[in-house]
mmCIF file of C-alpha atoms and ligand atoms in Angstrom:
data_model
loop_
_atom_site.group_PDB
_atom_site.id
_atom_site.type_symbol
_atom_site.label_atom_id
_atom_site.label_comp_id
_atom_site.label_asym_id
_atom_site.label_seq_id
_atom_site.Cartn_x
_atom_site.Cartn_y
_atom_site.Cartn_z
ATOM 1 C CA SER A 1 0.105 -0.074 0.076
ATOM 2 C CA ARG A 2 0.830 3.510 -0.442
ATOM 3 C CA ALA A 3 1.366 3.953 3.318
ATOM 4 C CA LEU A 4 4.413 1.874 3.148
ATOM 5 C CA ARG A 5 6.158 3.813 0.611
ATOM 6 C CA SER A 6 9.680 4.658 1.652
ATOM 7 C CA THR A 7 8.792 8.496 0.662
ATOM 8 C CA GLU A 8 6.986 8.744 3.742
ATOM 9 C CA GLU A 9 9.080 7.061 5.921
ATOM 10 C CA GLY A 10 11.515 10.005 4.901
ATOM 11 C CA GLN A 11 13.992 7.439 3.236
ATOM 12 C CA GLU A 12 13.373 8.049 -0.203
ATOM 13 C CA ALA A 13 16.317 8.546 -2.623
ATOM 14 C CA ALA A 14 17.734 11.940 -3.532
ATOM 15 C CA ALA A 15 17.592 13.033 -7.289
ATOM 16 C CA PRO A 16 21.415 12.024 -7.900
ATOM 17 C CA THR A 17 20.810 8.594 -6.104
ATOM 18 C CA ARG A 18 17.365 7.943 -8.126
ATOM 19 C CA GLU A 19 19.393 8.401 -11.210
ATOM 20 C CA VAL A 20 22.107 5.780 -10.296
ATOM 21 C CA ILE A 21 19.134 3.573 -9.475
ATOM 22 C CA LYS A 22 17.400 4.152 -12.830
ATOM 23 C CA ARG A 23 20.790 3.567 -14.692
ATOM 24 C CA ALA A 24 21.124 0.272 -12.792
ATOM 25 C CA ILE A 25 17.768 -0.849 -13.834
ATOM 26 C CA MET A 26 18.095 0.101 -17.639
ATOM 27 C CA GLU A 27 21.496 -1.613 -17.622
ATOM 28 C CA ASN A 28 20.028 -5.015 -16.071
ATOM 29 C CA ALA A 29 19.289 -7.704 -18.703
ATOM 30 C CA PHE A 30 15.954 -8.646 -17.100
ATOM 31 C CA MET A 31 14.594 -5.400 -16.521
ATOM 32 C CA LYS A 32 15.756 -2.791 -19.200
ATOM 33 C CA ASN A 33 12.091 -3.141 -20.879
ATOM 34 C CA LEU A 34 10.275 -1.842 -18.023
ATOM 35 C CA GLU A 35 8.223 1.113 -18.512
ATOM 36 C CA ASN A 36 9.470 4.525 -17.163
ATOM 37 C CA GLY A 37 6.682 4.682 -14.993
ATOM 38 C CA GLN A 38 7.375 1.175 -13.379
ATOM 39 C CA ILE A 39 10.949 2.146 -13.161
ATOM 40 C CA CYS A 40 10.058 5.385 -10.820
ATOM 41 C CA GLU A 41 7.672 3.254 -8.919
ATOM 42 C CA ILE A 42 10.312 0.686 -8.001
ATOM 43 C CA ILE A 43 12.553 3.584 -7.209
ATOM 44 C CA ASP A 44 9.841 5.181 -4.845
ATOM 45 C CA TYR A 45 9.347 1.986 -2.907
ATOM 46 C CA MET A 46 13.138 1.079 -2.545
ATOM 47 C CA TYR A 47 14.868 1.953 0.946
ATOM 48 C CA PRO A 48 18.270 2.289 1.769
ATOM 49 C CA LEU A 49 20.384 -0.639 3.481
ATOM 50 C CA SER A 50 24.056 -0.442 4.507
ATOM 51 C CA HIS A 51 26.371 -3.734 4.952
ATOM 52 C CA ALA A 52 29.906 -3.968 6.199
ATOM 53 C CA THR A 53 32.666 -5.880 4.253
ATOM 54 C CA GLY A 54 32.324 -9.570 5.224
ATOM 55 C CA ALA A 55 28.516 -9.214 5.535
ATOM 56 C CA LEU A 56 26.109 -11.746 3.412
ATOM 57 C CA ILE A 57 23.805 -9.963 1.583
ATOM 58 C CA ILE A 58 22.309 -13.212 -0.251
ATOM 59 C CA LYS A 59 22.766 -16.912 0.352
ATOM 60 C CA LEU A 60 22.949 -19.230 -2.367
ATOM 61 C CA GLY A 61 19.658 -21.685 -2.371
ATOM 62 C CA GLU A 62 17.490 -19.761 0.059
ATOM 63 C CA VAL A 63 14.069 -18.083 -0.788
ATOM 64 C CA GLY A 64 14.727 -14.655 -1.710
ATOM 65 C CA SER A 65 12.737 -11.942 -0.772
ATOM 66 C CA LEU A 66 14.327 -8.567 -1.847
ATOM 67 C CA VAL A 67 15.771 -7.178 -5.043
ATOM 68 C CA TYR A 68 18.627 -4.990 -4.616
ATOM 69 C CA VAL A 69 20.458 -1.954 -6.315
ATOM 70 C CA MET A 70 24.212 -1.589 -5.158
ATOM 71 C CA GLU A 71 24.738 2.256 -4.947
ATOM 72 C CA GLU A 72 28.349 2.188 -3.551
ATOM 73 C CA GLY A 73 30.614 -0.445 -2.896
ATOM 74 C CA LYS A 74 31.645 -3.726 -3.847
ATOM 75 C CA ALA A 75 30.435 -7.495 -3.284
ATOM 76 C CA GLU A 76 31.825 -10.951 -4.525
ATOM 77 C CA VAL A 77 29.635 -13.233 -6.154
ATOM 78 C CA THR A 78 30.294 -17.158 -5.259
ATOM 79 C CA ASN A 79 28.969 -20.446 -6.361
ATOM 80 C CA THR A 80 27.961 -23.766 -4.857
ATOM 81 C CA LYS A 81 31.988 -24.526 -4.718
ATOM 82 C CA ASP A 82 32.446 -21.013 -2.691
ATOM 83 C CA GLU A 83 34.500 -20.145 -5.903
ATOM 84 C CA LYS A 84 34.153 -16.448 -7.134
ATOM 85 C CA ILE A 85 32.284 -16.158 -10.240
ATOM 86 C CA ASN A 86 31.995 -12.252 -10.521
ATOM 87 C CA GLU A 87 32.129 -9.125 -8.433
ATOM 88 C CA ILE A 88 29.208 -6.584 -8.498
ATOM 89 C CA GLY A 89 30.213 -2.747 -8.438
ATOM 90 C CA PRO A 90 28.202 0.160 -8.069
ATOM 91 C CA CYS A 91 24.890 0.995 -10.223
ATOM 92 C CA THR A 92 24.365 -2.725 -10.189
ATOM 93 C CA VAL A 93 21.048 -4.709 -9.964
ATOM 94 C CA PHE A 94 21.222 -7.806 -8.322
ATOM 95 C CA GLY A 95 18.940 -10.568 -6.483
ATOM 96 C CA GLU A 96 16.392 -10.193 -9.413
ATOM 97 C CA LEU A 97 16.421 -13.503 -10.248
ATOM 98 C CA ALA A 98 15.007 -15.346 -7.505
ATOM 99 C CA ILE A 99 12.043 -12.933 -7.562
ATOM 100 C CA LEU A 100 11.493 -12.659 -11.757
ATOM 101 C CA TYR A 101 11.756 -16.273 -11.802
ATOM 102 C CA ASN A 102 10.490 -17.594 -8.499
ATOM 103 C CA CYS A 103 13.347 -19.826 -7.727
ATOM 104 C CA LYS A 104 16.236 -20.174 -5.081
ATOM 105 C CA ARG A 105 18.938 -17.900 -4.743
ATOM 106 C CA THR A 106 21.038 -18.735 -7.713
ATOM 107 C CA ALA A 107 24.292 -17.522 -6.064
ATOM 108 C CA THR A 108 26.060 -16.260 -2.803
ATOM 109 C CA VAL A 109 26.591 -12.601 -2.567
ATOM 110 C CA LYS A 110 29.183 -11.079 -0.171
ATOM 111 C CA VAL A 111 29.964 -7.621 0.492
ATOM 112 C CA TYR A 112 34.023 -7.509 -0.248
ATOM 113 C CA ASN A 113 36.721 -4.888 -0.567
ATOM 114 C CA GLU A 114 40.527 -5.995 -0.559
ATOM 115 C CA PHE A 115 41.510 -2.547 0.692
ATOM 116 C CA ASP A 116 38.887 -2.696 3.383
ATOM 117 C CA ILE A 117 40.283 -6.062 4.633
ATOM 118 C CA MET A 118 43.958 -5.091 4.465
ATOM 119 C CA LEU A 119 43.192 -1.958 6.127
ATOM 120 C CA SER A 120 40.965 -3.357 8.803
ATOM 121 C CA TRP A 121 44.279 -5.232 10.265
ATOM 122 C CA ALA A 122 45.347 -1.878 11.273
ATOM 123 C CA PHE A 123 42.166 -0.135 11.691
ATOM 124 C CA PRO A 124 38.899 -2.143 12.104
ATOM 125 C CA ALA A 125 37.125 1.266 12.492
ATOM 126 C CA ALA A 126 37.911 2.270 8.904
ATOM 127 C CA ILE A 127 35.760 -0.195 7.307
ATOM 128 C CA THR A 128 33.548 1.409 4.776
ATOM 129 C CA ASN A 129 29.819 0.151 4.396
ATOM 130 C CA CYS A 130 27.977 -0.645 1.307
ATOM 131 C CA LYS A 131 25.343 1.138 0.384
ATOM 132 C CA LEU A 132 22.163 -0.563 -0.927
ATOM 133 C CA TRP A 133 18.991 0.231 -2.003
ATOM 134 C CA ALA A 134 16.350 -2.561 -1.659
ATOM 135 C CA ILE A 135 12.481 -3.376 -2.692
ATOM 136 C CA ASP A 136 10.500 -6.284 -1.212
ATOM 137 C CA ARG A 137 9.284 -8.962 -3.256
ATOM 138 C CA GLN A 138 5.474 -8.363 -3.021
ATOM 139 C CA THR A 139 5.805 -4.496 -3.839
ATOM 140 C CA PHE A 140 8.160 -5.277 -6.584
ATOM 141 C CA GLN A 141 5.732 -8.153 -8.497
ATOM 142 C CA SER A 142 2.679 -6.173 -7.833
ATOM 143 C CA ILE A 143 4.437 -2.908 -9.794
ATOM 144 C CA MET A 144 5.356 -5.110 -12.451
ATOM 145 C CA MET A 145 1.798 -7.124 -12.815
ATOM 146 C CA LYS A 146 -0.258 -3.769 -12.273
ATOM 147 C CA THR A 147 1.346 -2.348 -15.147
ATOM 148 C CA GLY A 148 1.007 -5.593 -17.177
ATOM 149 C CA MET A 149 -2.627 -5.202 -16.972
ATOM 150 C CA LEU A 150 -2.764 -1.654 -17.653
ATOM 151 C CA LYS A 151 -1.067 -2.905 -21.158
ATOM 152 C CA GLN A 152 -3.788 -5.500 -21.763
ATOM 153 C CA LYS A 153 -6.233 -2.829 -21.484
ATOM 154 C CA GLU A 154 -4.599 -0.923 -24.253
ATOM 155 C CA TYR A 155 -5.566 -4.017 -26.949
HETATM 156 P P1 CMP B 1 19.426 -14.080 -7.277
HETATM 157 O O1 CMP B 1 19.489 -15.593 -7.977
HETATM 158 O O2 CMP B 1 17.979 -13.622 -6.700
HETATM 159 O O3 CMP B 1 20.294 -13.811 -5.821
HETATM 160 C C1 CMP B 1 21.916 -14.220 -6.425
HETATM 161 C C2 CMP B 1 22.067 -12.965 -7.320
HETATM 162 O O4 CMP B 1 23.574 -12.607 -7.978
HETATM 163 C C3 CMP B 1 21.484 -13.201 -8.796
HETATM 164 O O5 CMP B 1 20.051 -13.055 -8.327
HETATM 165 C C4 CMP B 1 22.108 -12.203 -9.913
HETATM 166 O O6 CMP B 1 21.561 -10.919 -9.412
HETATM 167 C C5 CMP B 1 23.596 -12.282 -8.997
HETATM 168 N N1 CMP B 1 24.356 -13.297 -9.568
HETATM 169 C C6 CMP B 1 24.065 -14.683 -10.297
HETATM 170 N N2 CMP B 1 25.038 -15.362 -10.860
HETATM 171 C C7 CMP B 1 25.757 -13.961 -11.250
HETATM 172 C C8 CMP B 1 27.263 -13.911 -12.194
HETATM 173 N N3 CMP B 1 27.345 -14.980 -12.949
HETATM 174 N N4 CMP B 1 27.505 -12.568 -12.242
HETATM 175 C C9 CMP B 1 27.207 -11.525 -11.676
HETATM 176 N N5 CMP B 1 25.818 -11.632 -10.796
HETATM 177 C C10 CMP B 1 25.336 -12.943 -10.590
#
């Protein structure tokens, strides 16, 4: 419901951040064909999260409940054998697959920053956080569906 909008909780993304999120969505293979209105609504409902280096954001095989956009930071993507298969940097959507395809999480995503890890030996407090935005599954799916129905009405 609109009452749950992040806007009303005072956590809405500022204009430059909205641009980053929008760019991330438009660069995502599975979301780039969304209408502008859908993208804006997704951004309206996103709320900020932050995780420190080493934190697990997504665990492979689990049921997914959030779609994320990385605003700042770096994460590593690992497979079932705990091998690194990719890196996720700023302005990237991730965690979309389990939500779009109703499957379990296809990989593990963990905040990772070599520099932080090196620095933390000397200065544990110097660790920077990774800045994320998230939208929950139900809200995301209903935005997708609502516009799908509007499209149907046009025919
Ligand atoms: P999901 O399966 O929901 O959760 C794990 C996420 O990691 C997945 O969505 C993708 O967003 C991301 N992901 C999976 N495989 C890769 C990969 N090879 N490279 C980059 N990102 C990936």
